Coordinates of C-alpha atoms in Angstrom, one line a residue:
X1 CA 137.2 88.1 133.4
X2 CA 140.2 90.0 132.9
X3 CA 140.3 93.7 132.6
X4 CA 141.3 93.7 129.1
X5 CA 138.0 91.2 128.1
X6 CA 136.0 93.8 129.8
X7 CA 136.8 96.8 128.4
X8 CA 136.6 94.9 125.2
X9 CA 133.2 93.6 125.8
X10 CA 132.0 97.5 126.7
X11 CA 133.4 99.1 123.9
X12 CA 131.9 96.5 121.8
X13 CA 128.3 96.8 123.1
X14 CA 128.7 100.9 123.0
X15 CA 129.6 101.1 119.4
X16 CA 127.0 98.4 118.2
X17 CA 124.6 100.9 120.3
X18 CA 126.2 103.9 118.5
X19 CA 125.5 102.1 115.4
X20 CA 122.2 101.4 116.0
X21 CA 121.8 104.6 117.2
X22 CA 122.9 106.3 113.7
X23 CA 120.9 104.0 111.2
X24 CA 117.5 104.1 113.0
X25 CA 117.2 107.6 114.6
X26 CA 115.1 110.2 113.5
X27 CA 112.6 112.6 114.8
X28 CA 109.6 111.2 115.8
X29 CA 107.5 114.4 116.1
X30 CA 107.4 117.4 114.2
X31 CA 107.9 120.8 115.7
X32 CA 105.2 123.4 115.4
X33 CA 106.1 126.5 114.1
X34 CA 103.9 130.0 115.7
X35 CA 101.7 130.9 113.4
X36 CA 102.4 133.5 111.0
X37 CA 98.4 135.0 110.6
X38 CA 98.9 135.5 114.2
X39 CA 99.7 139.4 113.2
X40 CA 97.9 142.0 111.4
X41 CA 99.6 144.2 108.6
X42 CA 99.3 147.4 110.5
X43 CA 97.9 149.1 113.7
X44 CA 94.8 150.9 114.3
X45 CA 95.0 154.3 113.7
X46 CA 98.1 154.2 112.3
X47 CA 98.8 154.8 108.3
X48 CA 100.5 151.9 106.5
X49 CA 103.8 151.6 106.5
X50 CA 106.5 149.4 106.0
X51 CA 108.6 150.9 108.2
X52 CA 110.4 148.7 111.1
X53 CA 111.9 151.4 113.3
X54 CA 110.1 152.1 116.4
X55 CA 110.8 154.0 119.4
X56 CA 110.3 150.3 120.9
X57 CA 114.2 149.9 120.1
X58 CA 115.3 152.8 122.3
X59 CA 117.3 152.3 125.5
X60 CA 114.9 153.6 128.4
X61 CA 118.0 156.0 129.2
X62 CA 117.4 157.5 125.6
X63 CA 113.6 157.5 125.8
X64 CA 113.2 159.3 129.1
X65 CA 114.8 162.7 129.6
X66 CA 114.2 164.0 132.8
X67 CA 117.0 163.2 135.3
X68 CA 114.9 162.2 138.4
X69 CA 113.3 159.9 136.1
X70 CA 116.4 158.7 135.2
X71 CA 117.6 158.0 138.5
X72 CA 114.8 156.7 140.1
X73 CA 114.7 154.1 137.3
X74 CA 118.0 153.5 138.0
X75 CA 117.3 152.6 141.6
X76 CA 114.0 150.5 140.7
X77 CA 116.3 148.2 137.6
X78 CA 119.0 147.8 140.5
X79 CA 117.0 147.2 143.8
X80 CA 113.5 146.5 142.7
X81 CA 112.8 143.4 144.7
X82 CA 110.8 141.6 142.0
X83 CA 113.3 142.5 139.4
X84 CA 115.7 140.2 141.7
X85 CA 113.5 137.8 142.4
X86 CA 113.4 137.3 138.1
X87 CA 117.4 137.1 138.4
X88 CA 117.1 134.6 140.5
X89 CA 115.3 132.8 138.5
X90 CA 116.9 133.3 135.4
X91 CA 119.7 131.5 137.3
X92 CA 118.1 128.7 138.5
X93 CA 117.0 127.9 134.7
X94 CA 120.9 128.1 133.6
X95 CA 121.3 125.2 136.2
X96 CA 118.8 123.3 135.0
X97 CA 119.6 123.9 131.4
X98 CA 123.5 123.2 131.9
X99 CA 122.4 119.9 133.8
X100 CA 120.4 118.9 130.4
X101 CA 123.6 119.4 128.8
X102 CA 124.8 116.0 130.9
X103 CA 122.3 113.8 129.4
X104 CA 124.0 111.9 127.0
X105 CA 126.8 111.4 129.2
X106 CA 127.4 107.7 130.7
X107 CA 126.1 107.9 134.2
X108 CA 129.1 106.3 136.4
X109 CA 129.0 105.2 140.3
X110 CA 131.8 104.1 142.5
X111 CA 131.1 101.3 145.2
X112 CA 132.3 99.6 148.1
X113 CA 130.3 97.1 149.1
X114 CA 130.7 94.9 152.8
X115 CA 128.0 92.0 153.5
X116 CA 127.9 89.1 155.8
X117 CA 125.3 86.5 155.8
X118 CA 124.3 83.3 158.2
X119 CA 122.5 80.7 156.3
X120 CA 120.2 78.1 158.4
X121 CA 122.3 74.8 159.5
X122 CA 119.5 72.8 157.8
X123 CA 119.4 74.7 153.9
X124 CA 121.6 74.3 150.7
X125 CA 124.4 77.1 151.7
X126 CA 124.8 76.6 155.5
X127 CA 125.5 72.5 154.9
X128 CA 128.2 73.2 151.8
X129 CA 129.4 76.2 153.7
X130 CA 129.7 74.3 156.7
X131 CA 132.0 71.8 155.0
X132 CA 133.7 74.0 153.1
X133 CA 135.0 76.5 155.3
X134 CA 134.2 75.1 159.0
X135 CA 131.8 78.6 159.4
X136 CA 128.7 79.2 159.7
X137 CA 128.8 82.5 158.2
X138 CA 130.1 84.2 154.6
X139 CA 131.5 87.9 154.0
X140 CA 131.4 89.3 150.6
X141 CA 133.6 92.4 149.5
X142 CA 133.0 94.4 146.6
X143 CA 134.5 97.6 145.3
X144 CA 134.6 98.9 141.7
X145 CA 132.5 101.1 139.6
X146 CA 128.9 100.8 137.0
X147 CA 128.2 102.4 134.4
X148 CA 124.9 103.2 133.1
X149 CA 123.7 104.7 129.4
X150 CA 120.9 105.1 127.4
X151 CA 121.1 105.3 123.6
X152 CA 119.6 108.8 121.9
X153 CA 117.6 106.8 119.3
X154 CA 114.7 108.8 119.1
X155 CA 116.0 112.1 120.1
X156 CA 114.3 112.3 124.0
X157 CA 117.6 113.7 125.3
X158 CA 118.1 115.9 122.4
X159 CA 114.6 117.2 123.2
X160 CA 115.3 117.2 127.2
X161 CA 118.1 119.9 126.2
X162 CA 116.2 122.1 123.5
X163 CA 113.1 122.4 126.1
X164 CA 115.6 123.4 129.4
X165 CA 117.5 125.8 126.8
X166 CA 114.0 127.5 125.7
X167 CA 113.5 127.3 129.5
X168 CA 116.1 129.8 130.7
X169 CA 115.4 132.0 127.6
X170 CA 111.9 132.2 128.7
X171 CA 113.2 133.1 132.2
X172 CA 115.1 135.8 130.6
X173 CA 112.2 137.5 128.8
X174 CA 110.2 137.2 131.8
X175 CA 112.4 139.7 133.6
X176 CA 112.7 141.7 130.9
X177 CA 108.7 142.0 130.5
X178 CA 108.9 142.4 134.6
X179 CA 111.2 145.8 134.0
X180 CA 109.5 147.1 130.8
X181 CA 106.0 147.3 133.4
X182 CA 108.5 148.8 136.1
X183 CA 109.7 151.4 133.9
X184 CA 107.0 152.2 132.5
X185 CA 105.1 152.2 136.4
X186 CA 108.4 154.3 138.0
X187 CA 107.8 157.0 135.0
X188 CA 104.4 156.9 134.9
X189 CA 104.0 157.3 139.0
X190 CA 106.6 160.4 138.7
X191 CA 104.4 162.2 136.1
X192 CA 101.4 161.6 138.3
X193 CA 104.0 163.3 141.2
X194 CA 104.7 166.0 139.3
X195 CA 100.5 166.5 138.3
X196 CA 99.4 166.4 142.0
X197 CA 102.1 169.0 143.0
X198 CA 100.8 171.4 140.1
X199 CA 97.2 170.6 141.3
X200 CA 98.5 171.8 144.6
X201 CA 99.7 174.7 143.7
X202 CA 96.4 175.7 141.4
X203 CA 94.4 174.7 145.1
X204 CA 96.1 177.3 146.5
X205 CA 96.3 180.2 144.5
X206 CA 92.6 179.4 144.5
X207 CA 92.4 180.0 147.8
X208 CA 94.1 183.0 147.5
X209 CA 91.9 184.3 144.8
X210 CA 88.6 183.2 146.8
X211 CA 90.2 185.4 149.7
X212 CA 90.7 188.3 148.0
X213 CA 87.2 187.8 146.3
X214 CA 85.4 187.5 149.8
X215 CA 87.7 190.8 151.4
X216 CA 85.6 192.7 148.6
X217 CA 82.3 190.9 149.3
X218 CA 82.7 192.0 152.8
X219 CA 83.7 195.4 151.7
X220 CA 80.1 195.9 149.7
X221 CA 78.3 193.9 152.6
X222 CA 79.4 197.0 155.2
X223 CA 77.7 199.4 152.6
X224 CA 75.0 197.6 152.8
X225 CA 75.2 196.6 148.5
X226 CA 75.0 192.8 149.5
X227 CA 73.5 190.5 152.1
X228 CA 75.8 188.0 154.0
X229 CA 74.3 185.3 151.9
X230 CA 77.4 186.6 149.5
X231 CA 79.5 186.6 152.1
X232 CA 78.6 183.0 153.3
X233 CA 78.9 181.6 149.3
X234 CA 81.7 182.8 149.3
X235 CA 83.5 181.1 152.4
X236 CA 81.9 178.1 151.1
X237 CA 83.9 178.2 148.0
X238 CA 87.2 179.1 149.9
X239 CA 86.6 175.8 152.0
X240 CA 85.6 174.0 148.9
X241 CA 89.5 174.6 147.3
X242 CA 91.1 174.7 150.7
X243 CA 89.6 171.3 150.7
X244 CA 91.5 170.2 148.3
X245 CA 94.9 171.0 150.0
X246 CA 95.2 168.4 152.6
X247 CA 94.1 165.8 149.7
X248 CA 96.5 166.8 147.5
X249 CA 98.5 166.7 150.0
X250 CA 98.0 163.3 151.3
X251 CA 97.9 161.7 147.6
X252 CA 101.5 163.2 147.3
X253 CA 102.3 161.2 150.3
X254 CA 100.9 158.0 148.7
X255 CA 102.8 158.2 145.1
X256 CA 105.9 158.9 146.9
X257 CA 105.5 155.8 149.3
X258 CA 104.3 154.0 145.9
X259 CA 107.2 155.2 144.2
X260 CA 109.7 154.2 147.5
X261 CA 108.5 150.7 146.8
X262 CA 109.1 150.6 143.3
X263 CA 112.5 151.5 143.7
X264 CA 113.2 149.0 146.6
X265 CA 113.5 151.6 149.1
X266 CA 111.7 152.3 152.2
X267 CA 108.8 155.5 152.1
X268 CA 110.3 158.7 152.1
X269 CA 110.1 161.8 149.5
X270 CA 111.4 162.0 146.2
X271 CA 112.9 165.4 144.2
X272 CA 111.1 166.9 142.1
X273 CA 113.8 169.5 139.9
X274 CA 110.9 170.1 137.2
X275 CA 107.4 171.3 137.1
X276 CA 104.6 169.7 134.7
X277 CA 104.3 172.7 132.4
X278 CA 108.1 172.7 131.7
X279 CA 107.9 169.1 130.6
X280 CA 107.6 168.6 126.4
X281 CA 105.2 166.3 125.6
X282 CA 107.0 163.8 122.5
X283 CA 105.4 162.8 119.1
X284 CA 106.1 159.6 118.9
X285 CA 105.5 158.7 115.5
X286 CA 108.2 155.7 115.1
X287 CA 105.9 152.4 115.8
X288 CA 107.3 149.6 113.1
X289 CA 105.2 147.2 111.8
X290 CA 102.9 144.2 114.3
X291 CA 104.7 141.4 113.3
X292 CA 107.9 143.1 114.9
X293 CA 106.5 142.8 118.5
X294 CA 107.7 139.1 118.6
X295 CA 111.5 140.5 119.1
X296 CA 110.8 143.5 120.9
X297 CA 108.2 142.6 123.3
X298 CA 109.2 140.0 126.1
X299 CA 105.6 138.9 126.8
X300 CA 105.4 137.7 123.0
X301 CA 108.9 136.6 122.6
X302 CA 108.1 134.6 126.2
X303 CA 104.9 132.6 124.1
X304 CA 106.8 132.0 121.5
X305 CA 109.7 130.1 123.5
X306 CA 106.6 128.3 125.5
X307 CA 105.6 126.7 122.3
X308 CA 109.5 125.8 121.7
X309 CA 109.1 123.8 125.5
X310 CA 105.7 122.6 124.1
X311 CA 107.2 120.7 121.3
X312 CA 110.1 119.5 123.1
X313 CA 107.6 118.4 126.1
X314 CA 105.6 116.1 123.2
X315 CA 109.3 115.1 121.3
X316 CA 110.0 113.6 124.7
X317 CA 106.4 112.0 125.5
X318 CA 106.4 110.6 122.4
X319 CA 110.2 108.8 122.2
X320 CA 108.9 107.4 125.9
X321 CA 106.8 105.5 123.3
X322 CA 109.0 103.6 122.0
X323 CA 111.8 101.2 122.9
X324 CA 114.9 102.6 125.1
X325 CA 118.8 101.1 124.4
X326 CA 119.9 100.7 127.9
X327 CA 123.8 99.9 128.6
X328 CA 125.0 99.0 131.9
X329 CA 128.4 97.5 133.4
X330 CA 129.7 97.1 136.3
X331 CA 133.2 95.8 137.1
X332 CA 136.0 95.9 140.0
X333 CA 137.2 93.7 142.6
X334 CA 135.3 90.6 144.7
X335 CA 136.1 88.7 147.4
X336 CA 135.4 87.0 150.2
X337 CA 138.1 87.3 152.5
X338 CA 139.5 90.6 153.1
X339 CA 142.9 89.3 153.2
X340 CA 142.6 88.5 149.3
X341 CA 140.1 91.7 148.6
X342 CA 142.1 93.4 146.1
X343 CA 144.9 90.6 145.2
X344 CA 144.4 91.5 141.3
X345 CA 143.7 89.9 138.9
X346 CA 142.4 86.9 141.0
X347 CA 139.8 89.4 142.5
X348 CA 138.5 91.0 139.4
X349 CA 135.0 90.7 138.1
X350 CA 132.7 92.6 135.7
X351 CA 129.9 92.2 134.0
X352 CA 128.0 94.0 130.9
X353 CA 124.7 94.3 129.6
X354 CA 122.5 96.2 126.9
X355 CA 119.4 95.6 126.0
X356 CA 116.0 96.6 124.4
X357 CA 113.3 98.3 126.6
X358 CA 109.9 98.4 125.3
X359 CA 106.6 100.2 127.4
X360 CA 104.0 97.0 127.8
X361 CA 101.4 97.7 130.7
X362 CA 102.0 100.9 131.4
X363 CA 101.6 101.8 127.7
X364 CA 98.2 103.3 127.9
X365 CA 99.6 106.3 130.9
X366 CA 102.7 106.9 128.2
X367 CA 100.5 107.6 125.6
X368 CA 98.0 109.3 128.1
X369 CA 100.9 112.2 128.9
X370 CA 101.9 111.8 125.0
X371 CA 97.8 113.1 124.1
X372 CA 98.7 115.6 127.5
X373 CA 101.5 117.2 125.8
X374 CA 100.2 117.4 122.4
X375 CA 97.1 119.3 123.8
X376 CA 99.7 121.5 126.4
X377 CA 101.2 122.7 122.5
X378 CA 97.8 123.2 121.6
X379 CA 97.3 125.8 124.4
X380 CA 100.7 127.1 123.9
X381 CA 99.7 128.2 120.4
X382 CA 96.7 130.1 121.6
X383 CA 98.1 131.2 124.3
X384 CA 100.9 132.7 121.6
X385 CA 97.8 134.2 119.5
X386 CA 96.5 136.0 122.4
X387 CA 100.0 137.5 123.5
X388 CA 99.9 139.1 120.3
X389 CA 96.3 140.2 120.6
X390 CA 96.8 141.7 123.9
X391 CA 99.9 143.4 122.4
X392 CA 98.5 144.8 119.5
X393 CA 95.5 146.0 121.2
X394 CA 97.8 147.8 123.8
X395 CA 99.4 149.7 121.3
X396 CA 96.5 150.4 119.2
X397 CA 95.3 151.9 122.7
X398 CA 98.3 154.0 123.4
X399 CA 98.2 155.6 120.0
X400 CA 95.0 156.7 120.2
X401 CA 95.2 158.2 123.5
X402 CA 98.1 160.1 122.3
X403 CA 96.0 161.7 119.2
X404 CA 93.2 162.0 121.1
X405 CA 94.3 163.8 124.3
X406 CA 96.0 166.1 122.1
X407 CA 92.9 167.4 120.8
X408 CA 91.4 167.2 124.4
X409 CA 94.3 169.1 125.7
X410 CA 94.2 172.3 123.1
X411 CA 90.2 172.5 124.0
X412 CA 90.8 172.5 127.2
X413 CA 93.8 175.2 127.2
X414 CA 91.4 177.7 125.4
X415 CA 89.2 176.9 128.2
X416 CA 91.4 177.7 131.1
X417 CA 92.3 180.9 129.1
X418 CA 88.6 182.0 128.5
X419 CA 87.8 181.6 132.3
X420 CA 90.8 183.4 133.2
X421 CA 89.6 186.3 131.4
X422 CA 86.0 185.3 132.8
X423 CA 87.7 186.1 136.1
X424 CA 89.3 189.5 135.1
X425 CA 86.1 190.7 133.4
X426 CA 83.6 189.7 136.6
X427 CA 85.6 190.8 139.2
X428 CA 85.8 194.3 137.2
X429 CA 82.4 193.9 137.0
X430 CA 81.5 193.0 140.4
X431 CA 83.6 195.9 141.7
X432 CA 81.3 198.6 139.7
X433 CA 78.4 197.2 140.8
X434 CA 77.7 195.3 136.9
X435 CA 77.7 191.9 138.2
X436 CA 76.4 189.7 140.8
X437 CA 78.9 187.8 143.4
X438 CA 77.5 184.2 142.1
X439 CA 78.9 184.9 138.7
X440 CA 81.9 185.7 140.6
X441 CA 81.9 182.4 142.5
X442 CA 80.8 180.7 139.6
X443 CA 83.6 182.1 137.1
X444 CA 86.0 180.9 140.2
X445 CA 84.7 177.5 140.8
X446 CA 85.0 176.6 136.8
X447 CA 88.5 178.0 136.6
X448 CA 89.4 175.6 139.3
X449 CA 88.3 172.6 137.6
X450 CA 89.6 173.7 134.1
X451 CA 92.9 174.1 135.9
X452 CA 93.3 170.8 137.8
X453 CA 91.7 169.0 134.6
X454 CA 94.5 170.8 132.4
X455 CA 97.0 169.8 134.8
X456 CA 95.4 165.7 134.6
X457 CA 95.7 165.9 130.6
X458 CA 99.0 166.8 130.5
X459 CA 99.6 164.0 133.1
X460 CA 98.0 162.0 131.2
X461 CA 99.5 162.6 127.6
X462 CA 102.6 161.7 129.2
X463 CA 101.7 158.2 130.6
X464 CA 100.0 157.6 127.6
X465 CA 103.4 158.3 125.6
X466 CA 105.3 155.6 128.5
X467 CA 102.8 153.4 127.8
X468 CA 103.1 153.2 123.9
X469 CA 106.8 153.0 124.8
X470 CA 105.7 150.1 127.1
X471 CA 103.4 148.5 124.5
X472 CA 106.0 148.7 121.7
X473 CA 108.4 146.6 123.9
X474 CA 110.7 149.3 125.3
X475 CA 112.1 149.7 128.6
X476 CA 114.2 146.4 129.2
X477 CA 116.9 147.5 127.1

């Protein structure tokens, strides 16, 4: 066969194929959509509104003000190990998804081929060859190229392409859900810093304050106005705050190393240019509406791109049902002399096929991974539904922490301020003689705890206003 017969052959086949390919193709399964009752119309304990801004859209930078906050967030989004580990990722999908992109193209090999065989004296080939040539033995050169296609009738390549795409986006929003939770964690452990070094410092000036309070316990004890019981309550409330010291002390250590790790850094200390009290605490009133969480919250955004691979995954299970247009040729130069290899056109061969391929015996596991993939959608669509639940219940969470520890926090501030005037009034007491030293203690002790609780609110009005930020979907931006 001559060159030119060839390539007319192939382009004949392909275009038949093409044809065949236009008349008949269509998609053999229908895409499910994610459900649109998946949402509610509002949050709890939020008013209705139809409003779509939320603080959700923010840039972290714009969100958080403090500037150790800012850098130590930039160190976790540039160094965080996991954070890389997602990149990595993210990059490996792109291969994959760029490799899809190669499907429809003809799959074409180059060969050279060198054989020799030695058929028995006694059969067929060794007499005739025998006679023929006077050897016992024939060589066989090949060298050329084949060519391989298969026909996108019933879109399984098309679908091979939309799943890898919806792949490396869901690689994408993974990361981004990965540094929403570090944000929110490199924040949130920095608040907790700056709590535990204000607890500290309440510890101590407590300690201070108990000393003072057992110089004038000893003072009444050498006249003989108390017994050294007071003196021994007392000292066991000075131990009881200088307790706390070391512990404070030692959990300082801990969020720092916590924080170290977070940032991709090994343990060491981390500024602190602000104190706890100077920080304002924001009212975050910008939430937008549920059904907005799908773009603003990787996690969601991530389900809904799973049921995207889902439907590819059953497009592609489902075209393995039916019969595959397979093109193949193969062409170059033959011979069996290497003297007369590529003397052209006498050495030229080629060869073309296409056929039909239709599954027969293993039918029944095709259709087996068919019913696997339609129930794998199945899950994705409840795994979608509970994405959202989980989301909206985050958020629901957040806000009502926020209105709630308000209220806790202005209790609790008229609280600390009534003790401290507690204190003022018994130790002016105590010293004329009005008052017992257990009130003393007593009005001491609860002025402690008030204080290190105030100090844990306001710790904790903060990470609750991170992790609305969180919940709303900011913090990858």
């Amino acid at each position: 066969m001559t060159s030119y017969k060839m390539k007319k052959y192939i382009t004949k086949i392909v275009m038949i194929a093409i044809l065949i390919a236009t008349v008949i193709s269509c998609k053999v399964s229908k895409d499910i959509e994610t459900p649109k009752d998946a949402f509610p119309e509002n949050f709890r304990s939020a008013s209705a509104s139809t409003d779509t801004t939320s603080i959700g859209d923010l840039e972290w930078k714009n969100f958080f003000t403090e500037k150790d906050i800012i850098q130590l967030i930039d160190s976790a989004v540039a160094r965080n190990n996991d954070l890389q580990i997602a990149t990595k990722n993210i990059e490996i999908a792109q291969y994959r998804f760029t490799q899809s992109k190669w499907g429809n193209v003809p799959q074409v090999n180059l060969f050279v081929n060198a054989s020799t065989s030695n058929p028995s004296d006694n059969s067929f080939t060794g007499m005739n060859l025998n006679q023929a040539l006077g050897q016992k033995h024939i060589d066989d050169y090949s060298a050329g190229a084949s060519l391989s296609w298969e026909a996108d009738i019933w879109g399984k390549i098309r679908n091979q392409k939309k799943g890898a795409y919806a792949g490396y986006l869901q690689s994408e929003e993974v990361k981004k859900a990965l540094q929403t939770t570090i944000v929110a964690n490199v924040s949130k452990g920095y608040y907790n810093l700056l709590m535990l070094d204000a607890q500290l410092d309440i510890a101590k000036k407590n300690v201070q304050l108990n000393d003072s309070t057992t110089n004038i316990i000893k003072l009444k004890f050498d006249a003989g106005q108390v017994t050294s019981l007071g003196i021994q309550q007392s000292e066991a409330q000075r131990l009881s705050s200088a307790q706390l010291i070391p512990l404070l002390e030692q959990n300082i250590a801990i969020q720092e190393n916590a924080l170290s790790v977070l940032t991709g850094s090994f343990p060491n200390s981390k500024q602190r240019s602000i104190q706890l009290s100077s920080i304002e605490v924001k009212n975050n009133t910008a939430i937008g509406i549920p059904s907005s969480l799908v773009s603003r919250r990787p996690d969601v955004k991530s389900a809904e791109l799973a049921l995207k691979v889902a439907n590819a995954n059953v497009g592609i299970t489902k075209a393995d049902l039916y019969p595959s247009l397979k093109i193949t040729a193969q062409g170059g130069v033959n011979s069996f002399e290497t003297s007369s290899w590529f003397n052209i056109p006498a050495s030229l061969f080629g060869t073309v096929a296409g056929g039909l391929t239709q599954p027969l015996l293993n039918n029944k596991k095709v259709r087996t991974q068919y019913n696997i993939a339609v129930a794998e959608r199945e899950k994705a669509v409840l795994s979608f539904r509970q994405s959202v639940l989980v989301a909206v219940s985050e958020v629901s969470d957040a806000l009502v922490k926020v209105e709630k520890l308000q209220l806790q926090e202005g209790f609790l501030k008229e609280r600390v301020k009534t003790l401290q005037q507690a204190i003022k009034n018994s130790n002016l007491l105590f010293k004329n003689g009005m008052a017992e030293y257990l009130e003393v203690i007593t009005a001491q002790a609860n002025l402690l705890q008030s204080e290190l609780e105030l100090a844990n609110i306001k710790r904790e009005q903060l990470s609750a206003n991170t992790e609305l930020y969180r919940a709303l979907g900011g913090g990858w931006r």
